[in-house]
PDB file of N, CA and C in Angstrom:
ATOM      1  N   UNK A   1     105.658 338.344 -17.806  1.00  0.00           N
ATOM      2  CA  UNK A   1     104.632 339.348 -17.847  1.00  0.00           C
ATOM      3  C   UNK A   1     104.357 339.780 -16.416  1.00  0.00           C
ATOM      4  N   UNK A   2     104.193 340.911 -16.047  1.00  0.00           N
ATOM      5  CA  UNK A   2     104.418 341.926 -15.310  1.00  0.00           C
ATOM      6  C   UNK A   2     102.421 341.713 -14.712  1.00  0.00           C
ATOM      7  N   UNK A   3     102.151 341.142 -13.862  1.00  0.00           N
ATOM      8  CA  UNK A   3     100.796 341.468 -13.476  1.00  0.00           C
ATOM      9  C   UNK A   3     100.289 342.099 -12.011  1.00  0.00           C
ATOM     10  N   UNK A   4     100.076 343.222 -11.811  1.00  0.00           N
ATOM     11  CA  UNK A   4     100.173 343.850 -10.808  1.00  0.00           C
ATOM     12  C   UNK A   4      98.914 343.761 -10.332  1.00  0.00           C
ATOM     13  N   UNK A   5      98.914 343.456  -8.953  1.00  0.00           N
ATOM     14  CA  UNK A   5      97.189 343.783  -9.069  1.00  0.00           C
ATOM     15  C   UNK A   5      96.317 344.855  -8.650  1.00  0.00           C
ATOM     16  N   UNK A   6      94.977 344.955  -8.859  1.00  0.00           N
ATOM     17  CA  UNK A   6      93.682 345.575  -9.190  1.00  0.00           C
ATOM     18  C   UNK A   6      93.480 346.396  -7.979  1.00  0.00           C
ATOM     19  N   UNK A   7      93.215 347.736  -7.711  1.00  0.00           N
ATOM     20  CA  UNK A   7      92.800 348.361  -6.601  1.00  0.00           C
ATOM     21  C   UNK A   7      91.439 347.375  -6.210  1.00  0.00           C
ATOM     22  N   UNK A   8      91.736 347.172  -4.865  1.00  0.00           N
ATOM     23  CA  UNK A   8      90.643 346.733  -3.837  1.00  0.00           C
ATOM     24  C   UNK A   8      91.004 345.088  -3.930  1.00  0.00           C
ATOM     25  N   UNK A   9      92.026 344.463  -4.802  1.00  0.00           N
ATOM     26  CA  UNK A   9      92.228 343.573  -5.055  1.00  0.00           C
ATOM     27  C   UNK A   9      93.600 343.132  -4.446  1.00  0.00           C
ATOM     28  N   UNK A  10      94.080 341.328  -4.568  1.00  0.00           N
ATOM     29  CA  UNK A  10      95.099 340.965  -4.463  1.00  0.00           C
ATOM     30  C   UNK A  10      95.378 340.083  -6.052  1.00  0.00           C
ATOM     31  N   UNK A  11      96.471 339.234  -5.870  1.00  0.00           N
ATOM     32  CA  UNK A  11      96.948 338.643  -7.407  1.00  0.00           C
ATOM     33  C   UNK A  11      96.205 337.451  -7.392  1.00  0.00           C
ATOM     34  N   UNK A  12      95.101 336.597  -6.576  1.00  0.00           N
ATOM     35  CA  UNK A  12      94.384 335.761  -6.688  1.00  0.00           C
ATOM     36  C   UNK A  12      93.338 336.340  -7.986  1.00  0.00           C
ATOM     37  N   UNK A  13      93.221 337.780  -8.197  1.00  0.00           N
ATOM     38  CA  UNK A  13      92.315 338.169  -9.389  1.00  0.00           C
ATOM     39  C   UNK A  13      92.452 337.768 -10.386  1.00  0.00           C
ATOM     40  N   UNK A  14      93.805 337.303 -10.683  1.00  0.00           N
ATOM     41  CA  UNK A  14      94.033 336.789 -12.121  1.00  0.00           C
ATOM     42  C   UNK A  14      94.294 335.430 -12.725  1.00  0.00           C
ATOM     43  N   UNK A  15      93.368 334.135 -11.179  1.00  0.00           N
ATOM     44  CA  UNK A  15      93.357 332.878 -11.320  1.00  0.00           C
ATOM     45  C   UNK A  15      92.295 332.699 -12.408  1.00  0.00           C
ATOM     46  N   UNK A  16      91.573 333.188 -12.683  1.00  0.00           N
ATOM     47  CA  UNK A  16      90.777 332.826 -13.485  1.00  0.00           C
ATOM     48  C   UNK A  16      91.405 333.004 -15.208  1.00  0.00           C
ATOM     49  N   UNK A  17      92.683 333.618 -15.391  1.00  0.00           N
ATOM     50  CA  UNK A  17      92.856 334.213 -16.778  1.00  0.00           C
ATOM     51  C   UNK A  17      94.407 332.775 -16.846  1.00  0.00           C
ATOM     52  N   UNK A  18      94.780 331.935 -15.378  1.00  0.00           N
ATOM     53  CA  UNK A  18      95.843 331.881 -15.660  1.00  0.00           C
ATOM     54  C   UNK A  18      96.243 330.207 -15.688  1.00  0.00           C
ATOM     55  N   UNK A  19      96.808 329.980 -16.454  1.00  0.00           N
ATOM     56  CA  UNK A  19      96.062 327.785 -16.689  1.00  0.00           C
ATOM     57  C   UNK A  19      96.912 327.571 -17.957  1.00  0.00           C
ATOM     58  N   UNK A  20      96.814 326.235 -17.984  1.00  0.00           N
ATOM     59  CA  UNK A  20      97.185 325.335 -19.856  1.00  0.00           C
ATOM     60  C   UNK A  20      95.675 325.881 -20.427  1.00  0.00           C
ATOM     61  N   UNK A  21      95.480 326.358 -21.602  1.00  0.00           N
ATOM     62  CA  UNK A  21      94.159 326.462 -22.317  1.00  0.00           C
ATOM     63  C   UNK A  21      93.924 327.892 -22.152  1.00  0.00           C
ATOM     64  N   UNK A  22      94.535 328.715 -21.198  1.00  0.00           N
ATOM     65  CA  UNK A  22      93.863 330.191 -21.030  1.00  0.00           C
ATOM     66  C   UNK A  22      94.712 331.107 -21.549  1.00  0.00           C
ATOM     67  N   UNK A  23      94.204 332.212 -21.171  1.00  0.00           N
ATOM     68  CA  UNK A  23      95.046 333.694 -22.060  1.00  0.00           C
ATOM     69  C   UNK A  23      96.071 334.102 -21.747  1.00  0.00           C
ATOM     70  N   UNK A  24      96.498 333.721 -20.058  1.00  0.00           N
ATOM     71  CA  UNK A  24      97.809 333.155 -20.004  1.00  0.00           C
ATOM     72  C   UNK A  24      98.480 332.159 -19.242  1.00  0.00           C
ATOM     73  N   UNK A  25      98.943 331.572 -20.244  1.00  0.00           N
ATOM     74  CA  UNK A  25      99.304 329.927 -19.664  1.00  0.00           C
ATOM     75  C   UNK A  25     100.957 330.011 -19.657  1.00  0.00           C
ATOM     76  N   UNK A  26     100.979 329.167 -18.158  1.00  0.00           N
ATOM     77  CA  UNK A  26     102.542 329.604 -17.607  1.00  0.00           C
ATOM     78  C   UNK A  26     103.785 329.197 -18.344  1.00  0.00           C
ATOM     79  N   UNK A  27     103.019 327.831 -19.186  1.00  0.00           N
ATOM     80  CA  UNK A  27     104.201 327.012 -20.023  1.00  0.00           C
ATOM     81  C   UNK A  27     104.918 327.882 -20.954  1.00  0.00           C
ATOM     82  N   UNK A  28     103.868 328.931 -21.534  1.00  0.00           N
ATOM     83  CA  UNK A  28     104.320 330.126 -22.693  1.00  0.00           C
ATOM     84  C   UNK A  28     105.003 331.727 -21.853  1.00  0.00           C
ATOM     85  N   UNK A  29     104.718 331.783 -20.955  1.00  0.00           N
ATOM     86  CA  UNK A  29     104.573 332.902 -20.711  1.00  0.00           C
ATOM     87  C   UNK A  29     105.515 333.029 -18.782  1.00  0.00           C
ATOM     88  N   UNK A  30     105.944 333.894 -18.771  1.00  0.00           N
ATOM     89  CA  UNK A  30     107.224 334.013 -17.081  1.00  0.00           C
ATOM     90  C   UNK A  30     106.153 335.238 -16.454  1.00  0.00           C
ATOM     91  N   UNK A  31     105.172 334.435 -15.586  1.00  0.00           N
ATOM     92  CA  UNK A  31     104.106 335.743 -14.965  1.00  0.00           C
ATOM     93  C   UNK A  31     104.924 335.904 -13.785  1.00  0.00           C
ATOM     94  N   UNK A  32     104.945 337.288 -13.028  1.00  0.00           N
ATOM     95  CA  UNK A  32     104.977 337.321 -11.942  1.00  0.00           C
ATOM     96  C   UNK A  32     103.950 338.519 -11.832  1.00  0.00           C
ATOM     97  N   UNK A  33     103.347 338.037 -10.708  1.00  0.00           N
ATOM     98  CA  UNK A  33     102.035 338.776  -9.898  1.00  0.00           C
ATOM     99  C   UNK A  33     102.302 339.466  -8.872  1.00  0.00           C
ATOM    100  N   UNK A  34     101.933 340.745  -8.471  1.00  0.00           N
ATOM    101  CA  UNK A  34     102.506 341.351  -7.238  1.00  0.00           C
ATOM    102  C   UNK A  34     101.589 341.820  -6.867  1.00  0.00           C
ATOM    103  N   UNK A  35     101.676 342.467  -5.534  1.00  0.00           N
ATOM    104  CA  UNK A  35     100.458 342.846  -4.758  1.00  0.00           C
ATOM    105  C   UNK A  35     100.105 344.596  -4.644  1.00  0.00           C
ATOM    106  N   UNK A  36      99.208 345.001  -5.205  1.00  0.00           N
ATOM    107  CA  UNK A  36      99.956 347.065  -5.041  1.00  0.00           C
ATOM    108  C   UNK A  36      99.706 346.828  -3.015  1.00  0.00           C
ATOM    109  N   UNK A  37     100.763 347.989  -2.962  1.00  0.00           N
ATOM    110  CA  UNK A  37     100.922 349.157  -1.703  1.00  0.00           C
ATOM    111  C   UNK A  37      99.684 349.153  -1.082  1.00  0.00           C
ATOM    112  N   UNK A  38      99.354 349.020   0.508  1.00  0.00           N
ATOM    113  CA  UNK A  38      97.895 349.689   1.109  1.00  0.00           C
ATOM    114  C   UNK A  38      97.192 348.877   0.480  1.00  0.00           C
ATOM    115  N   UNK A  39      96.963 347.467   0.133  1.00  0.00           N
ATOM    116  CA  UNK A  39      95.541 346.824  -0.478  1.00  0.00           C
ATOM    117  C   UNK A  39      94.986 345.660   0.581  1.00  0.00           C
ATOM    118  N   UNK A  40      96.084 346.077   1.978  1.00  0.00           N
ATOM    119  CA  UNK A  40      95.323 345.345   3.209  1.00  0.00           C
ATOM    120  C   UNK A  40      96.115 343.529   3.411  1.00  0.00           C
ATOM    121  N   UNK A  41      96.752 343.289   1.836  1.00  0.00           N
ATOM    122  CA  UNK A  41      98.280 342.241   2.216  1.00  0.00           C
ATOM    123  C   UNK A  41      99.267 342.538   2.213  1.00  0.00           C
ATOM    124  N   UNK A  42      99.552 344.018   1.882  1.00  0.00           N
ATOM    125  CA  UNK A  42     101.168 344.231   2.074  1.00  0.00           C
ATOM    126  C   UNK A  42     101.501 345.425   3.017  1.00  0.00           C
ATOM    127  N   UNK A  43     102.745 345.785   3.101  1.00  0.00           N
ATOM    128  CA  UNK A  43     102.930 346.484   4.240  1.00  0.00           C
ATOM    129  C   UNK A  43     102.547 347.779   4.341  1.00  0.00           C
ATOM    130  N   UNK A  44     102.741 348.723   4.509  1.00  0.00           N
ATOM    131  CA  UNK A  44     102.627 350.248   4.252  1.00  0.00           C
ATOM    132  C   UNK A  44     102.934 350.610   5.493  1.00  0.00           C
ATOM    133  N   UNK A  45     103.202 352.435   5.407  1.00  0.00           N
ATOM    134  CA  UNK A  45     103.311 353.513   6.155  1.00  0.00           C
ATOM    135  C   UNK A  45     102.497 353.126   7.144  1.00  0.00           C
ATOM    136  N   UNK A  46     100.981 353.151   6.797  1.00  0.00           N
ATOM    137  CA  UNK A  46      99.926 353.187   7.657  1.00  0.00           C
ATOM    138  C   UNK A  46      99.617 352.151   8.291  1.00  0.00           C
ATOM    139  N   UNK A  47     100.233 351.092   8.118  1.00  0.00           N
ATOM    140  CA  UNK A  47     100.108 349.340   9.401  1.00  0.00           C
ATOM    141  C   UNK A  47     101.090 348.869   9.941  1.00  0.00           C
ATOM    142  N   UNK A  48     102.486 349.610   9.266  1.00  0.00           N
ATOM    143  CA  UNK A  48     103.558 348.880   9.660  1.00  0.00           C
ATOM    144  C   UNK A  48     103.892 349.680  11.094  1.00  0.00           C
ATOM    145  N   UNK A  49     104.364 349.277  12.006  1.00  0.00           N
ATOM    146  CA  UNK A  49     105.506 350.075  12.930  1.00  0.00           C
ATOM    147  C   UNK A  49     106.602 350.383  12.804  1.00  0.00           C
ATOM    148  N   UNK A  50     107.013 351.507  13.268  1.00  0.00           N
ATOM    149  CA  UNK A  50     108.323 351.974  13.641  1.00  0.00           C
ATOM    150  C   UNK A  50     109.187 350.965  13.880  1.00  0.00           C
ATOM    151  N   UNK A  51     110.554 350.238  13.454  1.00  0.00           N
ATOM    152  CA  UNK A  51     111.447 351.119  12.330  1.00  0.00           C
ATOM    153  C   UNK A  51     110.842 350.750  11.037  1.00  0.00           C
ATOM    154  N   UNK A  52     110.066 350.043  10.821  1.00  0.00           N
ATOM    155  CA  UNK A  52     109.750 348.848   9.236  1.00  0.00           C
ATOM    156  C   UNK A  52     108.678 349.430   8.413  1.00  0.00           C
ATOM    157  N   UNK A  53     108.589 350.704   9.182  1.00  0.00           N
ATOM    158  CA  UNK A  53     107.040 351.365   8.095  1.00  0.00           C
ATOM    159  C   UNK A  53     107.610 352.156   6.751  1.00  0.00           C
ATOM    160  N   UNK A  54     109.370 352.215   6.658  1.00  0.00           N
ATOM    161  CA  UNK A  54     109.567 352.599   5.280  1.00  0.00           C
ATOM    162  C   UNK A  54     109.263 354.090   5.045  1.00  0.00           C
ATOM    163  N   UNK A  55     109.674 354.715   3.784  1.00  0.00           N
ATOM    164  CA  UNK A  55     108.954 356.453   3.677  1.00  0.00           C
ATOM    165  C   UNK A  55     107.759 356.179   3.069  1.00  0.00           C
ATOM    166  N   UNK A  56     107.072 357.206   3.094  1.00  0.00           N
ATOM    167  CA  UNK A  56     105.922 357.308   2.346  1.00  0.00           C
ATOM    168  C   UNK A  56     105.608 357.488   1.199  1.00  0.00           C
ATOM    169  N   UNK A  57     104.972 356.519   0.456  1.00  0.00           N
ATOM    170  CA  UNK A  57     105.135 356.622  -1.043  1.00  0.00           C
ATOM    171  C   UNK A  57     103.548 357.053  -1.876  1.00  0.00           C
ATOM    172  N   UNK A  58     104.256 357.364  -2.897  1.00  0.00           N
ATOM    173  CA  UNK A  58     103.058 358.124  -3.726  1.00  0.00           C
ATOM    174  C   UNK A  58     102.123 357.289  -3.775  1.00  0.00           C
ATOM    175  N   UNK A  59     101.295 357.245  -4.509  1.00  0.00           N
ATOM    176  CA  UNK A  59      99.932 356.501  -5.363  1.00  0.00           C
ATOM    177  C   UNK A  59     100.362 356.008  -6.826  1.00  0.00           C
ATOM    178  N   UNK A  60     101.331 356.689  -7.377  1.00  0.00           N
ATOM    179  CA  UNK A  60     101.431 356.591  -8.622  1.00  0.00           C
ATOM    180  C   UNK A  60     103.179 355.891  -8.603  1.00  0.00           C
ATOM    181  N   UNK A  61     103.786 355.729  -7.420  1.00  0.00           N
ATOM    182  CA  UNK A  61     105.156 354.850  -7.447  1.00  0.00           C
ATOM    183  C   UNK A  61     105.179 353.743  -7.698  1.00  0.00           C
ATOM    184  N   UNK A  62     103.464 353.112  -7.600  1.00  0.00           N
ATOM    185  CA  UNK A  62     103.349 351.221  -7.256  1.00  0.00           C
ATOM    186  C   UNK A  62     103.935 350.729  -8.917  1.00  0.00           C
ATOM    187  N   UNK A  63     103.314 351.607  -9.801  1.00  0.00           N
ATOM    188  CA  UNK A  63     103.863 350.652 -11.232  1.00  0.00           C
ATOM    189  C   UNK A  63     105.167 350.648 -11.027  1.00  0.00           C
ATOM    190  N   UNK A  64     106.163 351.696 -10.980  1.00  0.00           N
ATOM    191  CA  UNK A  64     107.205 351.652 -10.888  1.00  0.00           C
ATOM    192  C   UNK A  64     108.415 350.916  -9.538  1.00  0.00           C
ATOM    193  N   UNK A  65     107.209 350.612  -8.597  1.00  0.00           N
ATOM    194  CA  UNK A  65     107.956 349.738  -7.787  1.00  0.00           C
ATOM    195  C   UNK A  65     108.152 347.997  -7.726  1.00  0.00           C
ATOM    196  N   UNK A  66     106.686 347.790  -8.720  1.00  0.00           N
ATOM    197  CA  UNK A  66     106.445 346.519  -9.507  1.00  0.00           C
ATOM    198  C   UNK A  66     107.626 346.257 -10.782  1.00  0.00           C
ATOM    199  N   UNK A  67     107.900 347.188 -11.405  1.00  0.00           N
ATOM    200  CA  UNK A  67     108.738 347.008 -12.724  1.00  0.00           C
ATOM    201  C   UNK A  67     110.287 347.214 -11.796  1.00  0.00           C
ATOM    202  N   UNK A  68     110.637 347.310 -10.807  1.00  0.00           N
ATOM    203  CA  UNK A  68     111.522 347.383  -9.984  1.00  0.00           C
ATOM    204  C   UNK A  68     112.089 346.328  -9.500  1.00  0.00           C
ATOM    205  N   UNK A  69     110.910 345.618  -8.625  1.00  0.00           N
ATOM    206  CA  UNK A  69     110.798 344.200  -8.463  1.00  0.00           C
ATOM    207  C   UNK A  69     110.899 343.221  -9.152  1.00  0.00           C
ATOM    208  N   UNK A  70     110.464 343.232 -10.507  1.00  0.00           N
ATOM    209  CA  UNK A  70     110.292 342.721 -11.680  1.00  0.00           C
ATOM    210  C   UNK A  70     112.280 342.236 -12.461  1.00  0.00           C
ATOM    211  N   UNK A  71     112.289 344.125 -12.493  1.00  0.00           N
ATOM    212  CA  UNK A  71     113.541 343.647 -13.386  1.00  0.00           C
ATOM    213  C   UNK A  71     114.644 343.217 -12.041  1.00  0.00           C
ATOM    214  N   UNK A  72     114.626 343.553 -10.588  1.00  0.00           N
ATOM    215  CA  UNK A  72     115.310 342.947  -9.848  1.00  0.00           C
ATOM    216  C   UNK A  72     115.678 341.238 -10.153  1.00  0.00           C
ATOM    217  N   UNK A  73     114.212 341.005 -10.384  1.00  0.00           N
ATOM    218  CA  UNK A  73     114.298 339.136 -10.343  1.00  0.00           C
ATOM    219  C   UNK A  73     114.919 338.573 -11.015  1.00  0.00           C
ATOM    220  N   UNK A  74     114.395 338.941 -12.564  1.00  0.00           N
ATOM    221  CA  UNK A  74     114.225 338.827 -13.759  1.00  0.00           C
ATOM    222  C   UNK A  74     116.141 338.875 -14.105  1.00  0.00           C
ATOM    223  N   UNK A  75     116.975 340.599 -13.676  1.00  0.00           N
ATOM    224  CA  UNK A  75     117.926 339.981 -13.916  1.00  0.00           C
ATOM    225  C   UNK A  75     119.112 338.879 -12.271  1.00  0.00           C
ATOM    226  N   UNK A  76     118.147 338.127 -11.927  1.00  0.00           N
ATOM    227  CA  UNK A  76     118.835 337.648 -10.849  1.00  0.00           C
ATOM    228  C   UNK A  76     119.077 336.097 -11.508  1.00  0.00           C
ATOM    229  N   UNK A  77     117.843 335.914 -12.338  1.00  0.00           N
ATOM    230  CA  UNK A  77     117.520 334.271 -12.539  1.00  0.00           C
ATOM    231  C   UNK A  77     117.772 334.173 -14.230  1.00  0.00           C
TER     232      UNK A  77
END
């Protein structure tokens, strides 16, 4: 399961949902948590330097760069 996280947020948001006993528990379930674009832990346009700041990406690319990441892994392992 695909959990991206929350504007203004990182993937620590979803310690509270994630355990044996909770709504999702890891024994049942293959989480991976990612961090969106610009949320102040990951890199971006706007913090990184020259050469490593990458192009500039939309607002609306992050789902699709999560499900990117996702099926990268997913078919690696």
């Amino acid at each position: 399961m695909l959990l991206p996280s929350h504007y203004m947020a990182n993937f620590h948001g979803y310690e509270w949902l994630i355990g044996t006993d909770r709504a999702l528990d890891p024994s049942q379930l293959f989480l991976v948590a990612t961090e969106l674009f610009g949320n102040g832990h990951s890199s971006s346009p706007s913090n990184t330097p020259e050469p490593y700041h990458g192009p500039p990406l939309p607002g609306n690319d992050d789902p699709r760069q999560c499900l990117k990441r996702y099926t990268s892994y997913s078919q690696r392992n």
